[in-house]
Tab-separated table of C-alpha atoms and ligand atoms in Angstrom:
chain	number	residue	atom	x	y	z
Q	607	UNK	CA	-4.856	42.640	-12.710
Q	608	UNK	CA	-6.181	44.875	-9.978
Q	609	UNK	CA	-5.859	48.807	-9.827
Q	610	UNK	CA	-5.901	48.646	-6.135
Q	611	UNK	CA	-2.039	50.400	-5.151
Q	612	UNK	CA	0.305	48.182	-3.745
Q	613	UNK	CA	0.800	48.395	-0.107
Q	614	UNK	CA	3.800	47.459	1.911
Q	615	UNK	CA	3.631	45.271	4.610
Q	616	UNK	CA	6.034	45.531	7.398
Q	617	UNK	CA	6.412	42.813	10.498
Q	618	UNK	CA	6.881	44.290	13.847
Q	619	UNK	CA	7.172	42.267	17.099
Q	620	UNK	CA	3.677	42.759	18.900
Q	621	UNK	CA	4.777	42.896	22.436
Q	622	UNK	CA	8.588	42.522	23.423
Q	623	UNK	CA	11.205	44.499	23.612
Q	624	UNK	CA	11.489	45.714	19.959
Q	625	UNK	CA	8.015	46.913	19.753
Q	626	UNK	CA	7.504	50.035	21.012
Q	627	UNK	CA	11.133	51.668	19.086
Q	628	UNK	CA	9.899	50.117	16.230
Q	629	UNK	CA	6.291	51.621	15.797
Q	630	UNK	CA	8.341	54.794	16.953
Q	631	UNK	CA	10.832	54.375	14.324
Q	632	UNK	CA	7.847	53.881	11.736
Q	633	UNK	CA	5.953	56.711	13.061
Q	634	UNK	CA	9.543	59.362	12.813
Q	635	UNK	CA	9.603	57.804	9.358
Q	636	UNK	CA	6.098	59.901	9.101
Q	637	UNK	CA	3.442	57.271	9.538
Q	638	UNK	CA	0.237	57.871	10.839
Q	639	UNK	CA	-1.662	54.573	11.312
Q	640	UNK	CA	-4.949	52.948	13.063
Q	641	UNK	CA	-4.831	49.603	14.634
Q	642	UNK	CA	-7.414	47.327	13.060
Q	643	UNK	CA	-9.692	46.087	16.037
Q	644	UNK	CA	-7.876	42.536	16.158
Q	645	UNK	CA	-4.595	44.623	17.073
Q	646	UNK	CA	-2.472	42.426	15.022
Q	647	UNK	CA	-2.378	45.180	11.478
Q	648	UNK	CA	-2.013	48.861	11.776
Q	649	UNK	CA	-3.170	50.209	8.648
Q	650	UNK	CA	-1.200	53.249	7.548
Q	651	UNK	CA	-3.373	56.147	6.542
Q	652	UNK	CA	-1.297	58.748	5.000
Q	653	UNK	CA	1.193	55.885	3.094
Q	654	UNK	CA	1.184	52.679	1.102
Q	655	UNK	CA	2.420	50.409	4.091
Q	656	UNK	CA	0.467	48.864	6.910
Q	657	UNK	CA	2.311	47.018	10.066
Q	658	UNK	CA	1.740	43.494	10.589
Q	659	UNK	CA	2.369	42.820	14.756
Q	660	UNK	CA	3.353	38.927	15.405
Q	661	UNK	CA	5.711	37.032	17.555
Q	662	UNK	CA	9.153	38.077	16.515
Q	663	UNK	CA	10.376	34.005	15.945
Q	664	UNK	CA	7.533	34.635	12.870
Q	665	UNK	CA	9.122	37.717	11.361
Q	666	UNK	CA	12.059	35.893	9.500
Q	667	UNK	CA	9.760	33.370	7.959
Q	668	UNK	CA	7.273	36.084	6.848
Q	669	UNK	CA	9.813	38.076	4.897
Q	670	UNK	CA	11.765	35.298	3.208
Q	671	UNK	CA	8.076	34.084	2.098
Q	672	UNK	CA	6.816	37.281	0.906
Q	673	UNK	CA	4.014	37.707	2.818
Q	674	UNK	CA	5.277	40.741	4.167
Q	675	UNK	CA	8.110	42.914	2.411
Q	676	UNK	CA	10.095	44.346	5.506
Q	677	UNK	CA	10.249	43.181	8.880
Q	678	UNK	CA	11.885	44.174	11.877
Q	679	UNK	CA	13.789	41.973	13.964
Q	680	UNK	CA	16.819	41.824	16.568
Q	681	UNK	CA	19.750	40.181	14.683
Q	682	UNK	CA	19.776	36.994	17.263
Q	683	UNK	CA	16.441	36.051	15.882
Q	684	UNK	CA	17.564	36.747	12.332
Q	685	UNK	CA	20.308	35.148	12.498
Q	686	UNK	CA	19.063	31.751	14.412
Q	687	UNK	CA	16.357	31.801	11.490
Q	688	UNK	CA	18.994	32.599	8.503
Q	689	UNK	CA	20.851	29.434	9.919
Q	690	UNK	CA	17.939	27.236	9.829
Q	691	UNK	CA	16.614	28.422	6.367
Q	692	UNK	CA	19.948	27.891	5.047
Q	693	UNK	CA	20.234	24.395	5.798
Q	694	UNK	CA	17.191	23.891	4.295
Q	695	UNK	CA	17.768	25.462	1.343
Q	696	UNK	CA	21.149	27.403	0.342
Q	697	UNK	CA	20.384	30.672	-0.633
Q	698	UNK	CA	20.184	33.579	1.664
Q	699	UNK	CA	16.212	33.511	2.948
Q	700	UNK	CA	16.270	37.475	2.962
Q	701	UNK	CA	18.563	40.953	2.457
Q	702	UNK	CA	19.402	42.669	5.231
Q	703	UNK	CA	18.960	46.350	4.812
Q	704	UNK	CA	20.460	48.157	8.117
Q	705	UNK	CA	20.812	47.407	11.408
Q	706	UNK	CA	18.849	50.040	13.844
Q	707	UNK	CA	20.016	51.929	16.810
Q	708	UNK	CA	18.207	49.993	19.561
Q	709	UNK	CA	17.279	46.644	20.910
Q	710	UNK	CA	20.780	46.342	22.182
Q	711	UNK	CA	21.535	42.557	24.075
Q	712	UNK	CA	23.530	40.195	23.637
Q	713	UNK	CA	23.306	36.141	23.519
Q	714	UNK	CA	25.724	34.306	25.666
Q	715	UNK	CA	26.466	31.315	27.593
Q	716	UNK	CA	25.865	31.058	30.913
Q	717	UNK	CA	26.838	28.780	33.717
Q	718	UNK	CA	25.496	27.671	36.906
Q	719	UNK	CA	26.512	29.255	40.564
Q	720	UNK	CA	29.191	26.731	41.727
Q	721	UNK	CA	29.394	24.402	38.834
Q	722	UNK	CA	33.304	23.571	37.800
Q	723	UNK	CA	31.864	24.727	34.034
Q	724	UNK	CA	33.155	28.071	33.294
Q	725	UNK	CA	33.731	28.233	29.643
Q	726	UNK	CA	32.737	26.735	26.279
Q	727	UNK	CA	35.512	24.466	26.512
Q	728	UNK	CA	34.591	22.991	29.630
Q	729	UNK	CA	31.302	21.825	27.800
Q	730	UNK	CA	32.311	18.924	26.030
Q	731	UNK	CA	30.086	16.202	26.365
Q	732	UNK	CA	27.487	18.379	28.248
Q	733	UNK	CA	24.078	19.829	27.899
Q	734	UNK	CA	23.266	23.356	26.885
Q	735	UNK	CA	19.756	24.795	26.898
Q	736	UNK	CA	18.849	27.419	24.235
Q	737	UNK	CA	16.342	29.279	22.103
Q	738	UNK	CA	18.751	29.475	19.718
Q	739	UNK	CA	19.663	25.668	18.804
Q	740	UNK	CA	21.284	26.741	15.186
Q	741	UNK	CA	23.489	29.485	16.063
Q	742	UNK	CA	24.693	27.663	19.612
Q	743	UNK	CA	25.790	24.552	17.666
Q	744	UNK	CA	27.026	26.702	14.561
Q	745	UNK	CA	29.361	28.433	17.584
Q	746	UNK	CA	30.022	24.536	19.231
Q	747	UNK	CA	31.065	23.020	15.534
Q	748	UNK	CA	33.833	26.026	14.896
Q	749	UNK	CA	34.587	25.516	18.704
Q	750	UNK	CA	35.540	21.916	18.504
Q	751	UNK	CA	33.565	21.755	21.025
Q	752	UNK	CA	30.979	18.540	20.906
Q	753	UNK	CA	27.891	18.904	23.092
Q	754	UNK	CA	23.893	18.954	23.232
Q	755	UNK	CA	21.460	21.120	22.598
Q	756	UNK	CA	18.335	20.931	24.440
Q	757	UNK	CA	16.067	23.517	22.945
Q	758	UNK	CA	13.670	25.040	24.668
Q	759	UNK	CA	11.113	27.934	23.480
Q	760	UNK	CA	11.247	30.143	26.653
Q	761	UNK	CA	12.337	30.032	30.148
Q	762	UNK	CA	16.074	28.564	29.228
Q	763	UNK	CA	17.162	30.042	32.415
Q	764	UNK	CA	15.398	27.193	34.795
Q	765	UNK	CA	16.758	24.774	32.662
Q	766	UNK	CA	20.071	24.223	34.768
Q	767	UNK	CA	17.806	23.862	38.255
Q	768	UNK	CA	15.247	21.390	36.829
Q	769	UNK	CA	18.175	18.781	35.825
Q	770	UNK	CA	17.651	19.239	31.982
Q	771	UNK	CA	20.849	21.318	31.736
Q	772	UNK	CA	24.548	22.098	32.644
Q	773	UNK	CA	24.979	25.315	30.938
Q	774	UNK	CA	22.637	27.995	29.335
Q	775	UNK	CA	22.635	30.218	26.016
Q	776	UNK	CA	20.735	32.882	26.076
Q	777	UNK	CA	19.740	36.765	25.274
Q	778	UNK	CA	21.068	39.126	28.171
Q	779	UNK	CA	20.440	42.544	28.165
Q	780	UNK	CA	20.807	43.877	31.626
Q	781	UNK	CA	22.020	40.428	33.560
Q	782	UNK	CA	18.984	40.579	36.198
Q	783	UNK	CA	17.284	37.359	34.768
Q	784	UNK	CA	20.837	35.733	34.913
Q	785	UNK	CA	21.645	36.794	38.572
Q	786	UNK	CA	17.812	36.018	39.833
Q	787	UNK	CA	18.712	32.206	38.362
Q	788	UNK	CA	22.203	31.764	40.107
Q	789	UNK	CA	23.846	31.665	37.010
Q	790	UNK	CA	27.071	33.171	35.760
Q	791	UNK	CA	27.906	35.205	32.787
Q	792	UNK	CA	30.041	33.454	29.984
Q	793	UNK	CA	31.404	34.338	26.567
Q	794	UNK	CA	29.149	36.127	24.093
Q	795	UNK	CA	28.532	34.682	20.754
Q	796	UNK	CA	26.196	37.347	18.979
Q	797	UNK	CA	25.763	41.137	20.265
Q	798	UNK	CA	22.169	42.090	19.018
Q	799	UNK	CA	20.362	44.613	17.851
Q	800	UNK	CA	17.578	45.549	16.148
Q	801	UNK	CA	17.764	44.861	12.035
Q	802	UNK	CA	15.378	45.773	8.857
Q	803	UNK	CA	15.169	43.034	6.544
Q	804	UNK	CA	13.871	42.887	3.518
Q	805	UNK	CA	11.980	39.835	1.181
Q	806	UNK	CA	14.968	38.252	-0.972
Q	807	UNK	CA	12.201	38.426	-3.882
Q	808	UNK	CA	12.406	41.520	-6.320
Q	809	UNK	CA	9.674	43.959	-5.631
Q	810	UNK	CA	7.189	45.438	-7.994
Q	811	UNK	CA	8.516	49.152	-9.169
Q	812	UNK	CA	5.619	50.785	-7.689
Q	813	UNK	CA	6.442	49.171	-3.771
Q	814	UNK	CA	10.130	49.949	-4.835
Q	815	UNK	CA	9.859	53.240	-4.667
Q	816	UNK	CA	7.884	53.148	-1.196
Q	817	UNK	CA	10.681	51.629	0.157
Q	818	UNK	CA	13.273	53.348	-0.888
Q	819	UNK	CA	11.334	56.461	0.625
Q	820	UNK	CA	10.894	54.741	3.705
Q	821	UNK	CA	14.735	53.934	4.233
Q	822	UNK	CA	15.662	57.011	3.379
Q	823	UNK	CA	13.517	58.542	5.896
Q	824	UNK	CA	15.253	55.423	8.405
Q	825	UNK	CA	18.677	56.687	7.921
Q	826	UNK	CA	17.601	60.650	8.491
Q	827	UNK	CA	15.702	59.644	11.626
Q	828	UNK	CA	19.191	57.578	12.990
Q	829	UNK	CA	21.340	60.097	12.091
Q	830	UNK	CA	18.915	62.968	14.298
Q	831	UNK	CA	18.867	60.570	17.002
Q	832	UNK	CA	22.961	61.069	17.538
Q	833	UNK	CA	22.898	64.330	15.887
Q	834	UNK	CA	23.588	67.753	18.569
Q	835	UNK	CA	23.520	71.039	17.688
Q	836	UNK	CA	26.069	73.153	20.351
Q	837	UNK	CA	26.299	76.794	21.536
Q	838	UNK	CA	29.226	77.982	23.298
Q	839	UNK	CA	31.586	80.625	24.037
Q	840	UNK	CA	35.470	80.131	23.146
Q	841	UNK	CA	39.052	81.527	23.413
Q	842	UNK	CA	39.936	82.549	19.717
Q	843	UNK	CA	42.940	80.293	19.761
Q	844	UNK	CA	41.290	77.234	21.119
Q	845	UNK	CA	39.015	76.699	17.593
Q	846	UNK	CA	40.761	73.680	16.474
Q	847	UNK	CA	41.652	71.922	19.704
Q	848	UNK	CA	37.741	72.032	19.865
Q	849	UNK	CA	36.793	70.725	16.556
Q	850	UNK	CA	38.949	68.252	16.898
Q	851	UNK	CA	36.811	67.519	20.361
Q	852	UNK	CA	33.077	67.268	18.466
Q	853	UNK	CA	33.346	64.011	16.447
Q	854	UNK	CA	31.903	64.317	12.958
Q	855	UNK	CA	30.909	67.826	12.966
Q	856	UNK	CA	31.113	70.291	10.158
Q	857	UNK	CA	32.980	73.429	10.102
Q	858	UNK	CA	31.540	75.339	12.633
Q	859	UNK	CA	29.988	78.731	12.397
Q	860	UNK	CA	32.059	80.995	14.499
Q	861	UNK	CA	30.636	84.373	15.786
Q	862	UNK	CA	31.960	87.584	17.034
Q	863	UNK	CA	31.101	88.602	21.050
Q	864	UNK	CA	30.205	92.694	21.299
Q	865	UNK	CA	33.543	93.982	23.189
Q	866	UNK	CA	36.031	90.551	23.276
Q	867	UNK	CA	38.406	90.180	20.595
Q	868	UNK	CA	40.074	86.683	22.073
Q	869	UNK	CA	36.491	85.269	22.161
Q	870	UNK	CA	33.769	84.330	19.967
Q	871	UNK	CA	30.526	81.935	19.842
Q	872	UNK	CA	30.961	79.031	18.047
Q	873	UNK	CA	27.711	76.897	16.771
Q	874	UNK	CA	28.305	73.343	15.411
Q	875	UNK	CA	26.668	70.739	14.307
Q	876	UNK	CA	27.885	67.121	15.719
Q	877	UNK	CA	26.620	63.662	14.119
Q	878	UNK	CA	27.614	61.886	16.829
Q	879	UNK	CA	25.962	61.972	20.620
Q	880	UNK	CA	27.560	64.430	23.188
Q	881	UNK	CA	28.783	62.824	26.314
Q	882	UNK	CA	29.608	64.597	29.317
Q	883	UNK	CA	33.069	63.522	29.324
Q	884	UNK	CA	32.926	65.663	25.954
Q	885	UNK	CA	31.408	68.599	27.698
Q	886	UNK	CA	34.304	68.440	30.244
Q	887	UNK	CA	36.790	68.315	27.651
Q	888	UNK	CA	35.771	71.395	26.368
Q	889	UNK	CA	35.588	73.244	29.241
Q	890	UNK	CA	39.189	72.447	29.774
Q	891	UNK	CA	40.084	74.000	26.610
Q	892	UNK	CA	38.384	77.346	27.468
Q	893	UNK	CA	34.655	77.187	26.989
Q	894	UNK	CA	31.647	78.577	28.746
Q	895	UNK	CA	28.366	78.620	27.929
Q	896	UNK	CA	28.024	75.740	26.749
Q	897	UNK	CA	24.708	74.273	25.168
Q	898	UNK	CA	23.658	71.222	23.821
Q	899	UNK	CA	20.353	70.954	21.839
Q	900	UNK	CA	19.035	68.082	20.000
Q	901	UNK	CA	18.048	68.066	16.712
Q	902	UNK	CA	14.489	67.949	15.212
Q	903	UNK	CA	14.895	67.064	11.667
Q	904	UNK	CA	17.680	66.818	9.084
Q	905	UNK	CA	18.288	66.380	5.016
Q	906	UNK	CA	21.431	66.136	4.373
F	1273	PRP	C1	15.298	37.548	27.244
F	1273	PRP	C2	16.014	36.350	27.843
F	1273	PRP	C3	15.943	36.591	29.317
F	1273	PRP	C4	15.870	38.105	29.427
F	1273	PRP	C5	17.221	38.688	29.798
F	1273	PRP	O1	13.951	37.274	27.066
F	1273	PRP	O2	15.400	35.149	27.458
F	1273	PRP	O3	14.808	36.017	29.865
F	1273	PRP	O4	15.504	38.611	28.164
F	1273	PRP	O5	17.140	40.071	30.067
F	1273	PRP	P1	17.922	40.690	31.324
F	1273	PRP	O6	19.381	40.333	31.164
F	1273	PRP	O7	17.695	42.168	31.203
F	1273	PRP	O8	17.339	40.130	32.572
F	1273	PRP	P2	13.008	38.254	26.197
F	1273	PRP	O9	12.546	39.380	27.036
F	1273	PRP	O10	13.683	38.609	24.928
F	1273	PRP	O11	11.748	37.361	25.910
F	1273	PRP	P3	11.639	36.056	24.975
F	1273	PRP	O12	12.950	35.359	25.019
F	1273	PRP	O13	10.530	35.301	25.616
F	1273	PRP	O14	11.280	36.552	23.589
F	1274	ZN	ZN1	10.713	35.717	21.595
């Protein structure tokens, strides 16, 4: 046995399009850290967990084998890997804790400028490139639909042009890599997102409680990032036709104005973000002033 504390470690994607919300997310969470002079650890200095920064296809695999107790993924990569594992062995290869606000894509099929292809049906008997062999012919089995997979680790979006493929499946996020290829949009088989996992193995008390301070602070830091605290001026009689406007919001704190009786300031609280369709709405019902602020830090 060793009195040295048990640290957490926690797999981040070092250099993609997760990484830089999730050392933010880990830093809200209050971590202050120093990158170790390979770049690949950041050591936390004021907790128990240090960051481990790999390819993201690794992240999976490093949680269900322990090495590292939390990762961070996007749920396409999660779920490609929970598909795999499983067939290997059945039991789930980790726990997933929460999905995260960010990392939003989506993977979906695509198909080339011109082809007659234009759905999944249409690709019986043909050849789809993917990075995500498991989850495309998971999606082809409960489609009926009998085809091949041709995996490739990068760069699916050539495939079509270079003869190895009729169709694509891939991660889109804003469509630019899709339209730069000459290659159309199809049905979406997985919207993704950014995920915590979590190693399926029970953890030692002392990491347990680590953790369950670290997703608490998580879940405070996602519900800031929607929360809005509003200022504005109202008609008297418009109170509840404007409540019922701010989703999730508490009973607001209503105020009087010096020298109006049929108006007051209202303050509120809204867990949900503000859109300016919102803003309109309320001006409609009679409000002025109207101010939107975000919100530093909560405890609910
Ligand atoms: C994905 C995907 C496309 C691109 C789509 O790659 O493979 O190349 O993003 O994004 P767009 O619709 O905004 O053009 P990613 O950046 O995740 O890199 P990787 O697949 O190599 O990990
Ligand atoms: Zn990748």
């Amino acid at each position: 046995m060793t009195d040295k504390p048990a640290r957490i470690k926690v797999a981040i994607q070092k250099s993609g399009r997760l990484t830089e919300q999730s050392l933010d997310l880990l830093q809200r969470c209050g971590l202050k850290y120093t990158k170790g002079p390979d770049q690949l650890i950041a050591f936390g200095e004021n907790m128990p967990v240090d960051v481990l920064l790999v390819r993201d296809d690794d992240i999976p695999g490093l949680v269900r084998d322990d090495v590292c107790d939390l990762g961070i993924a996007g749920l396409n990569i999660v779920e490609e890997k929970r598909l795999h594992f499983l067939q290997q062995e059945p039991i789930e290869p980790f726990r997933i804790l929460r999905s995260l606000d960010y990392g939003h894509c989506r993977l979906a099929f695509a198909y080339p400028d011109g082809s007659p292809l234009r759905n999944v049906a249409s690709l019986e008997g043909r050849r789809i490139a993917t990075s995500y062999p498991s989850i495309v012919r998971d999606y082809l089995r409960r489609q009926n639909v009998t085809a091949t997979v041709v995996e490739f680790s990068g760069a699916v979006e050539i495939a079509p042009s270079l003869g190895r493929a009729d169709a694509i499946c891939d991660l889109v996020s804003t469509g630019a890599t899709l339209i730069a290829n000459k290659l159309r949009e199809g049905e979406t088989i997985l919207e993704s997102h950014a995920v915590l996992l979590q190693t399926p193995v029970q953890v030692p008390p002392e990491k347990a409680e680590w953790i369950g301070k670290l997703l608490q602070r998580v879940e405070g830091v996602m519900q800031v990032r929607e929360s809005k605290y509003i200022m504005m001026h109202a008609p008297k009689a418009a109170l509840a036709q404007i409540a019922a406007l701010l989703p999730g919001s508490e009973a607001p704190t209503v105020l009087p104005l010096d020298g109006r009786d049929d108006r007051v300031a209202v303050h509120v609280v809204c867990r949900e973000n503000v859109f300016w369709e919102t803003l309109e709405s309320l001006k409609a019902a009679g409000a002025t002033s109207v101010l939107v602020m975000p919100v530093e830090k909560m405890l609910a």
